Coordinates of N, CA and C in Angstrom, one line a residue:
X1 N -17.4 -102.5 37.7 CA -18.2 -101.5 37.5 C -17.6 -100.2 37.9
X2 N -18.4 -99.2 37.8 CA -17.9 -97.9 38.1 C -17.9 -97.6 39.5
X3 N -16.9 -96.9 39.8 CA -16.7 -96.5 41.2 C -17.4 -95.2 41.4
X4 N -17.7 -94.8 42.7 CA -18.4 -93.6 42.9 C -17.6 -92.4 42.5
X5 N -16.3 -92.5 42.5 CA -15.5 -91.3 42.0 C -15.7 -91.1 40.6
X6 N -15.9 -92.2 39.8 CA -16.1 -92.1 38.4 C -17.5 -91.5 38.0
X7 N -18.4 -91.7 38.9 CA -19.8 -91.3 38.6 C -20.0 -89.8 38.8
X8 N -19.0 -89.2 39.4 CA -19.1 -87.7 39.6 C -18.6 -87.0 38.3
X9 N -19.1 -85.8 38.1 CA -18.6 -85.1 36.9 C -19.6 -85.0 35.8
X10 N -19.2 -85.0 34.6 CA -20.1 -84.8 33.5 C -20.8 -86.1 33.2
X11 N -20.3 -87.2 33.5 CA -21.0 -88.4 33.2 C -22.2 -88.7 34.0
X12 N -22.3 -87.9 35.1 CA -23.4 -88.1 36.0 C -24.6 -87.2 35.6
X13 N -25.5 -87.8 34.9 CA -26.6 -87.0 34.3 C -27.9 -87.2 35.1
X14 N -27.9 -87.7 36.3 CA -29.1 -87.9 37.1 C -29.8 -86.6 37.5
X15 N -29.0 -85.5 37.5 CA -29.6 -84.2 37.9 C -30.2 -83.5 36.7
X16 N -29.9 -83.9 35.5 CA -30.5 -83.3 34.3 C -31.8 -83.9 34.1
X17 N -32.8 -83.1 34.4 CA -34.2 -83.5 34.1 C -34.9 -82.4 33.4
X18 N -36.0 -82.7 33.0 CA -36.8 -81.6 32.3 C -37.1 -80.5 33.2
X19 N -37.4 -80.8 34.4 CA -37.8 -79.8 35.4 C -36.6 -78.8 35.6
X20 N -35.4 -79.4 35.8 CA -34.3 -78.6 36.0 C -33.9 -77.8 34.8
X21 N -34.1 -78.4 33.6 CA -33.9 -77.7 32.4 C -34.9 -76.5 32.3
X22 N -36.1 -76.6 32.6 CA -37.1 -75.6 32.5 C -36.8 -74.5 33.5
X23 N -36.4 -74.9 34.7 CA -36.0 -73.9 35.7 C -34.8 -73.1 35.3
X24 N -33.8 -73.8 34.8 CA -32.6 -73.1 34.3 C -33.0 -72.2 33.1
X25 N -33.9 -72.6 32.3 CA -34.3 -71.8 31.1 C -35.0 -70.6 31.6
X26 N -35.9 -70.7 32.6 CA -36.6 -69.6 33.2 C -35.6 -68.6 33.9
X27 N -34.6 -69.2 34.6 CA -33.6 -68.3 35.3 C -32.8 -67.6 34.2
X28 N -32.4 -68.2 33.1 CA -31.7 -67.5 32.1 C -32.6 -66.4 31.5
X29 N -33.9 -66.7 31.3 CA -34.8 -65.7 30.7 C -34.9 -64.5 31.7
X30 N -35.0 -64.8 33.0 CA -35.1 -63.7 34.0 C -33.8 -62.9 34.0
X31 N -32.6 -63.6 33.9 CA -31.3 -62.9 33.9 C -31.2 -62.0 32.7
X32 N -31.7 -62.6 31.5 CA -31.6 -61.8 30.3 C -32.6 -60.6 30.4
X33 N -33.8 -60.8 31.0 CA -34.7 -59.7 31.1 C -34.1 -58.6 32.0
X34 N -33.5 -59.0 33.1 CA -32.9 -58.1 34.1 C -31.8 -57.3 33.4
X35 N -30.9 -58.1 32.7 CA -29.8 -57.5 31.9 C -30.4 -56.5 30.9
X36 N -31.4 -56.9 30.2 CA -32.0 -56.1 29.2 C -32.6 -54.8 29.8
X37 N -33.3 -55.0 30.9 CA -34.0 -53.9 31.5 C -33.0 -52.9 32.2
X38 N -32.0 -53.4 32.9 CA -31.2 -52.6 33.7 C -29.8 -52.3 33.2
X39 N -29.4 -53.1 32.1 CA -28.0 -52.9 31.6 C -28.1 -52.5 30.1
X40 N -28.6 -53.4 29.3 CA -28.5 -53.2 27.9 C -29.3 -51.9 27.4
X41 N -30.6 -51.8 27.8 CA -31.3 -50.6 27.3 C -30.7 -49.3 27.9
X42 N -30.4 -49.2 29.2 CA -29.8 -47.9 29.6 C -28.5 -47.7 28.9
X43 N -27.7 -48.7 28.7 CA -26.4 -48.6 28.0 C -26.6 -48.1 26.5
X44 N -27.6 -48.8 25.9 CA -27.9 -48.4 24.5 C -28.5 -46.9 24.4
X45 N -29.3 -46.6 25.4 CA -29.8 -45.2 25.5 C -28.6 -44.2 25.7
X46 N -27.7 -44.6 26.6 CA -26.5 -43.8 26.9 C -25.7 -43.6 25.6
X47 N -25.5 -44.8 24.9 CA -24.8 -44.7 23.6 C -25.4 -43.8 22.6
X48 N -26.8 -43.9 22.5 CA -27.5 -43.1 21.6 C -27.4 -41.6 22.0
X49 N -27.5 -41.3 23.3 CA -27.3 -40.0 23.7 C -25.9 -39.5 23.5
X50 N -24.9 -40.3 23.7 CA -23.5 -39.9 23.5 C -23.3 -39.7 22.0
X51 N -23.9 -40.5 21.1 CA -23.7 -40.3 19.7 C -24.4 -39.0 19.2
X52 N -25.6 -38.7 19.8 CA -26.3 -37.5 19.5 C -25.4 -36.3 19.9
X53 N -24.8 -36.4 21.1 CA -23.9 -35.3 21.6 C -22.7 -35.2 20.7
X54 N -22.2 -36.3 20.2 CA -21.0 -36.2 19.3 C -21.4 -35.6 18.0
X55 N -22.6 -35.9 17.5 CA -23.1 -35.3 16.3 C -23.2 -33.8 16.5
X56 N -23.8 -33.4 17.6 CA -24.0 -32.0 17.9 C -22.7 -31.3 18.0
X57 N -21.7 -31.9 18.7 CA -20.4 -31.3 18.8 C -19.7 -31.2 17.4
X58 N -19.9 -32.2 16.6 CA -19.3 -32.1 15.2 C -20.0 -31.0 14.4
X59 N -21.3 -30.9 14.5 CA -22.1 -29.9 13.8 C -21.6 -28.5 14.3
X60 N -21.5 -28.4 15.7 CA -21.0 -27.1 16.3 C -19.6 -26.8 15.8
X61 N -18.8 -27.8 15.7 CA -17.4 -27.6 15.2 C -17.4 -27.1 13.8
X62 N -18.2 -27.8 12.9 CA -18.3 -27.4 11.5 C -18.9 -26.0 11.4
X63 N -19.9 -25.7 12.2 CA -20.5 -24.3 12.2 C -19.4 -23.3 12.6
X64 N -18.7 -23.6 13.7 CA -17.7 -22.7 14.1 C -16.6 -22.5 13.1
X65 N -16.3 -23.6 12.5 CA -15.2 -23.6 11.4 C -15.7 -22.7 10.2
X66 N -17.0 -22.9 9.8 CA -17.5 -22.1 8.7 C -17.6 -20.6 9.1
X67 N -18.0 -20.4 10.4 CA -18.1 -19.0 10.9 C -16.7 -18.4 10.9
X68 N -15.7 -19.2 11.4 CA -14.3 -18.7 11.5 C -13.8 -18.4 10.1
X69 N -14.1 -19.2 9.1 CA -13.7 -19.0 7.8 C -14.3 -17.7 7.2
X70 N -15.6 -17.6 7.5 CA -16.3 -16.4 7.0 C -15.8 -15.1 7.7
X71 N -15.5 -15.2 9.0 CA -14.9 -14.0 9.7 C -13.5 -13.8 9.1
X72 N -12.8 -14.8 8.8 CA -11.4 -14.6 8.3 C -11.5 -13.9 6.9
X73 N -12.5 -14.3 6.1 CA -12.7 -13.7 4.8 C -13.1 -12.2 5.0
X74 N -14.0 -12.0 6.0 CA -14.4 -10.6 6.2 C -13.2 -9.8 6.7
X75 N -12.4 -10.4 7.6 CA -11.2 -9.7 8.0 C -10.3 -9.4 6.9
X76 N -10.1 -10.3 6.0 CA -9.2 -10.1 4.8 C -9.8 -9.0 3.9
X77 N -11.1 -9.0 3.7 CA -11.8 -8.0 2.9 C -11.6 -6.6 3.6
X78 N -11.8 -6.6 4.9 CA -11.7 -5.4 5.7 C -10.3 -4.9 5.6
X79 N -9.3 -5.8 5.7 CA -7.9 -5.4 5.6 C -7.6 -4.9 4.3
X80 N -8.1 -5.5 3.2 CA -7.9 -5.0 1.9 C -8.5 -3.7 1.6
X81 N -9.8 -3.5 2.2 CA -10.4 -2.2 2.0 C -9.6 -1.1 2.8
X82 N -9.1 -1.4 4.0 CA -8.3 -0.5 4.7 C -7.0 -0.2 4.0
X83 N -6.4 -1.2 3.4 CA -5.2 -1.0 2.7 C -5.4 -0.1 1.5
X84 N -6.5 -0.4 0.8 CA -6.9 0.5 -0.4 C -7.2 1.9 0.0
X85 N -8.0 2.0 1.1 CA -8.3 3.4 1.6 C -7.0 4.1 2.1
X86 N -6.2 3.4 2.8 CA -4.9 4.0 3.2 C -4.1 4.4 2.0
X87 N -4.0 3.6 1.0 CA -3.2 4.0 -0.2 C -3.9 5.2 -0.9
X88 N -5.2 5.2 -0.9 CA -5.9 6.4 -1.5 C -5.7 7.6 -0.7
X89 N -5.7 7.5 0.7 CA -5.4 8.6 1.5 C -4.0 9.1 1.3
X90 N -3.1 8.2 1.2 CA -1.7 8.6 0.9 C -1.5 9.3 -0.4
X91 N -2.2 8.7 -1.4 CA -2.1 9.4 -2.7 C -2.8 10.7 -2.7
X92 N -3.9 10.8 -2.0 CA -4.6 12.1 -1.9 C -3.7 13.1 -1.1
X93 N -3.1 12.7 -0.1 CA -2.2 13.5 0.7 C -1.0 14.0 -0.1
X94 N -0.4 13.1 -0.9 CA 0.7 13.4 -1.8 C 0.2 14.4 -2.8
X95 N -1.0 14.2 -3.4 CA -1.5 15.1 -4.4 C -1.8 16.5 -3.8
X96 N -2.4 16.5 -2.6 CA -2.6 17.7 -1.9 C -1.3 18.5 -1.6
X97 N -0.4 17.7 -1.1 CA 0.9 18.3 -0.8 C 1.6 18.9 -2.0
X98 N 1.5 18.2 -3.2 CA 2.1 18.7 -4.4 C 1.3 19.9 -4.8
X99 N 0.0 19.9 -4.8 CA -0.8 21.1 -5.2 C -0.5 22.3 -4.2
X100 N -0.3 22.0 -2.9 CA 0.0 23.1 -2.0 C 1.4 23.6 -2.3
X101 N 2.4 22.6 -2.6 CA 3.7 23.1 -2.9 C 3.7 23.9 -4.2
X102 N 2.9 23.5 -5.2 CA 2.8 24.3 -6.4 C 2.2 25.6 -6.1
X103 N 1.2 25.7 -5.3 CA 0.5 26.9 -5.0 C 1.5 27.8 -4.2
X104 N 2.2 27.3 -3.3 CA 3.1 28.1 -2.5 C 4.3 28.6 -3.4
X105 N 4.7 27.7 -4.3 CA 5.8 28.1 -5.2 C 5.3 29.2 -6.2
X106 N 4.1 29.0 -6.7 CA 3.5 30.0 -7.5 C 3.3 31.4 -6.8
X107 N 2.8 31.3 -5.5 CA 2.7 32.5 -4.7 C 4.0 33.2 -4.5
X108 N 5.0 32.3 -4.2 CA 6.3 32.9 -3.9 C 6.9 33.6 -5.2
X109 N 6.7 32.9 -6.4 CA 7.1 33.5 -7.6 C 6.4 34.8 -7.9
X110 N 5.1 34.8 -7.6 CA 4.2 36.0 -7.8 C 4.7 37.1 -6.9
X111 N 5.0 36.8 -5.7 CA 5.5 37.8 -4.7 C 6.8 38.3 -5.2
X112 N 7.7 37.4 -5.6 CA 9.0 37.8 -6.1 C 8.9 38.7 -7.3
X113 N 8.0 38.3 -8.2 CA 7.8 39.1 -9.4 C 7.2 40.5 -9.0
X114 N 6.3 40.5 -8.1 CA 5.7 41.8 -7.6 C 6.8 42.6 -6.9
X115 N 7.7 42.0 -6.1 CA 8.8 42.7 -5.5 C 9.7 43.3 -6.5
X116 N 10.0 42.5 -7.6 CA 10.9 42.9 -8.6 C 10.2 44.1 -9.4
X117 N 8.9 44.0 -9.7 CA 8.2 45.0 -10.4 C 8.2 46.3 -9.5
X118 N 7.9 46.1 -8.2 CA 7.9 47.2 -7.3 C 9.2 47.9 -7.2
X119 N 10.3 47.0 -7.1 CA 11.6 47.6 -7.0 C 12.0 48.3 -8.3
X120 N 11.6 47.8 -9.5 CA 11.8 48.5 -10.8 C 11.1 49.8 -10.8
X121 N 9.8 49.8 -10.3 CA 9.1 51.1 -10.4 C 9.7 52.0 -9.4
X122 N 10.1 51.5 -8.2 CA 10.7 52.4 -7.2 C 12.0 53.0 -7.8
X123 N 12.8 52.1 -8.4 CA 14.1 52.6 -9.0 C 13.8 53.6 -10.1
X124 N 12.7 53.3 -10.9 CA 12.3 54.3 -12.0 C 11.9 55.6 -11.4
X125 N 11.1 55.5 -10.3 CA 10.7 56.8 -9.7 C 11.9 57.5 -9.1
X126 N 12.8 56.8 -8.5 CA 14.0 57.5 -7.9 C 14.8 58.0 -9.1
X127 N 14.9 57.3 -10.2 CA 15.7 57.8 -11.3 C 15.1 59.0 -11.9
X128 N 13.7 59.0 -12.0 CA 13.0 60.2 -12.5 C 13.2 61.4 -11.6
X129 N 13.1 61.0 -10.3 CA 13.2 62.1 -9.3 C 14.6 62.7 -9.3
X130 N 15.6 61.8 -9.4 CA 17.0 62.3 -9.5 C 17.2 63.0 -10.8
X131 N 16.7 62.5 -11.9 CA 16.8 63.2 -13.2 C 16.2 64.6 -13.1
X132 N 15.0 64.6 -12.5 CA 14.3 65.9 -12.3 C 15.1 66.9 -11.5
X133 N 15.7 66.3 -10.4 CA 16.5 67.1 -9.5 C 17.7 67.6 -10.2
X134 N 18.3 66.7 -11.0 CA 19.6 67.1 -11.7 C 19.2 68.2 -12.7
X135 N 18.1 68.0 -13.4 CA 17.7 69.0 -14.4 C 17.5 70.4 -13.7
X136 N 16.8 70.3 -12.6 CA 16.5 71.5 -11.8 C 17.8 72.2 -11.4
X137 N 18.7 71.3 -10.9 CA 20.0 71.9 -10.4 C 20.8 72.4 -11.6
X138 N 20.7 71.7 -12.8 CA 21.4 72.2 -14.0 C 20.8 73.6 -14.4
X139 N 19.5 73.6 -14.4 CA 18.8 74.9 -14.8 C 19.2 76.0 -13.8
X140 N 19.1 75.7 -12.5 CA 19.5 76.7 -11.6 C 20.9 77.2 -11.7
X141 N 21.8 76.2 -11.9 CA 23.2 76.5 -12.0 C 23.5 77.3 -13.3
X142 N 22.8 76.8 -14.4 CA 22.9 77.5 -15.7 C 22.4 79.0 -15.6
X143 N 21.3 79.1 -14.9 CA 20.7 80.4 -14.8 C 21.6 81.3 -13.9
X144 N 22.2 80.8 -12.9 CA 23.1 81.6 -12.1 C 24.3 82.0 -12.9
X145 N 24.8 81.0 -13.6 CA 26.0 81.3 -14.4 C 25.6 82.3 -15.5
X146 N 24.5 82.1 -16.1 CA 24.0 83.0 -17.2 C 23.8 84.4 -16.6
X147 N 23.2 84.5 -15.4 CA 23.0 85.8 -14.8 C 24.3 86.5 -14.5
X148 N 25.2 85.7 -14.1 CA 26.5 86.4 -13.8 C 27.2 86.8 -15.1
X149 N 27.0 86.0 -16.1 CA 27.7 86.3 -17.4 C 26.9 87.4 -18.2
X150 N 25.7 87.2 -18.3 CA 24.9 88.1 -19.2 C 24.0 89.1 -18.4
X151 N 23.9 89.1 -17.3 CA 23.1 89.9 -16.4 C 21.6 89.9 -16.8
X152 N 21.2 89.0 -17.6 CA 19.8 88.9 -17.9 C 19.3 87.4 -17.8
X153 N 18.6 87.1 -16.8 CA 18.3 85.7 -16.6 C 17.0 85.3 -17.2
X154 N 16.2 86.2 -17.6 CA 14.9 85.9 -18.2 C 15.0 85.3 -19.5
X155 N 15.8 85.7 -20.4 CA 16.0 85.2 -21.8 C 16.6 83.8 -21.7
X156 N 17.5 83.7 -20.9 CA 18.2 82.4 -20.8 C 17.3 81.3 -20.1
X157 N 16.5 81.8 -19.2 CA 15.7 80.8 -18.5 C 14.7 80.1 -19.5
X158 N 14.1 80.9 -20.4 CA 13.1 80.3 -21.4 C 13.9 79.4 -22.3
X159 N 15.0 79.7 -22.7 CA 15.8 78.9 -23.7 C 16.3 77.6 -23.0
X160 N 16.7 77.7 -21.8 CA 17.2 76.5 -21.0 C 16.1 75.6 -20.7
X161 N 14.9 76.1 -20.3 CA 13.8 75.2 -20.0 C 13.3 74.5 -21.2
X162 N 13.4 75.1 -22.4 CA 12.9 74.5 -23.7 C 13.9 73.4 -24.0
X163 N 15.2 73.6 -23.9 CA 16.2 72.7 -24.3 C 16.5 71.6 -23.3
X164 N 16.2 71.8 -22.0 CA 16.5 70.9 -21.0 C 15.6 69.6 -21.1
X165 N 14.4 69.8 -21.7 CA 13.6 68.6 -21.8 C 14.1 67.6 -22.9
X166 N 14.9 68.1 -23.8 CA 15.5 67.3 -24.8 C 16.6 66.4 -24.3
X167 N 17.1 66.7 -23.1 CA 18.2 65.9 -22.6 C 17.8 64.6 -22.2

C-alpha cells in the first residue's frame, strides 16, 4: 500500500471539502472586492483622468498649432503689406525726387534765361548809352570842328543833329 510519503501532495484530497471550498471562494471574493475597491477602480479612474488630460493636451496642442498658423499667416500678410507699402513709399519718393529735380532744373533754366535776358538788356542799354555818348561826342567834335572852320556853329548844329539820327 501507499506509504505516508506518497499520501502527501496532490493526491491527498482529504483537506478538500465543501466547507474549505466555500471558504476559499469567499476569500477569493473578498480579495477581488478589495482589489476592485482599492486597486482596479482607482487605477481605472486614474487612467480615465490621464486619458482626459492627454485629450486636453492634444486639443491645446492643436489649438496652439492653429493659432500659430493663423499668426504666421497674419505675419506674412503684415510683411507683404509692409513690403508693398515700402515699395510704394520708395516709388513715391522717387517720383517726388524726380519732380523736385525737374522743378529745380526748370527753375535753374528759368533763372539762367532771366539772367541771359537781363544781360542782353543790360548790354543793349550799355550799347545804346555808348552809341548815344558816341553820337554826342561826334556832334560836339563836329560842332567844334565846324565852328573852327566856318565860324558859325548854329547852322551846322541843326544839320548835324538831323543827320546823326540816321547813323
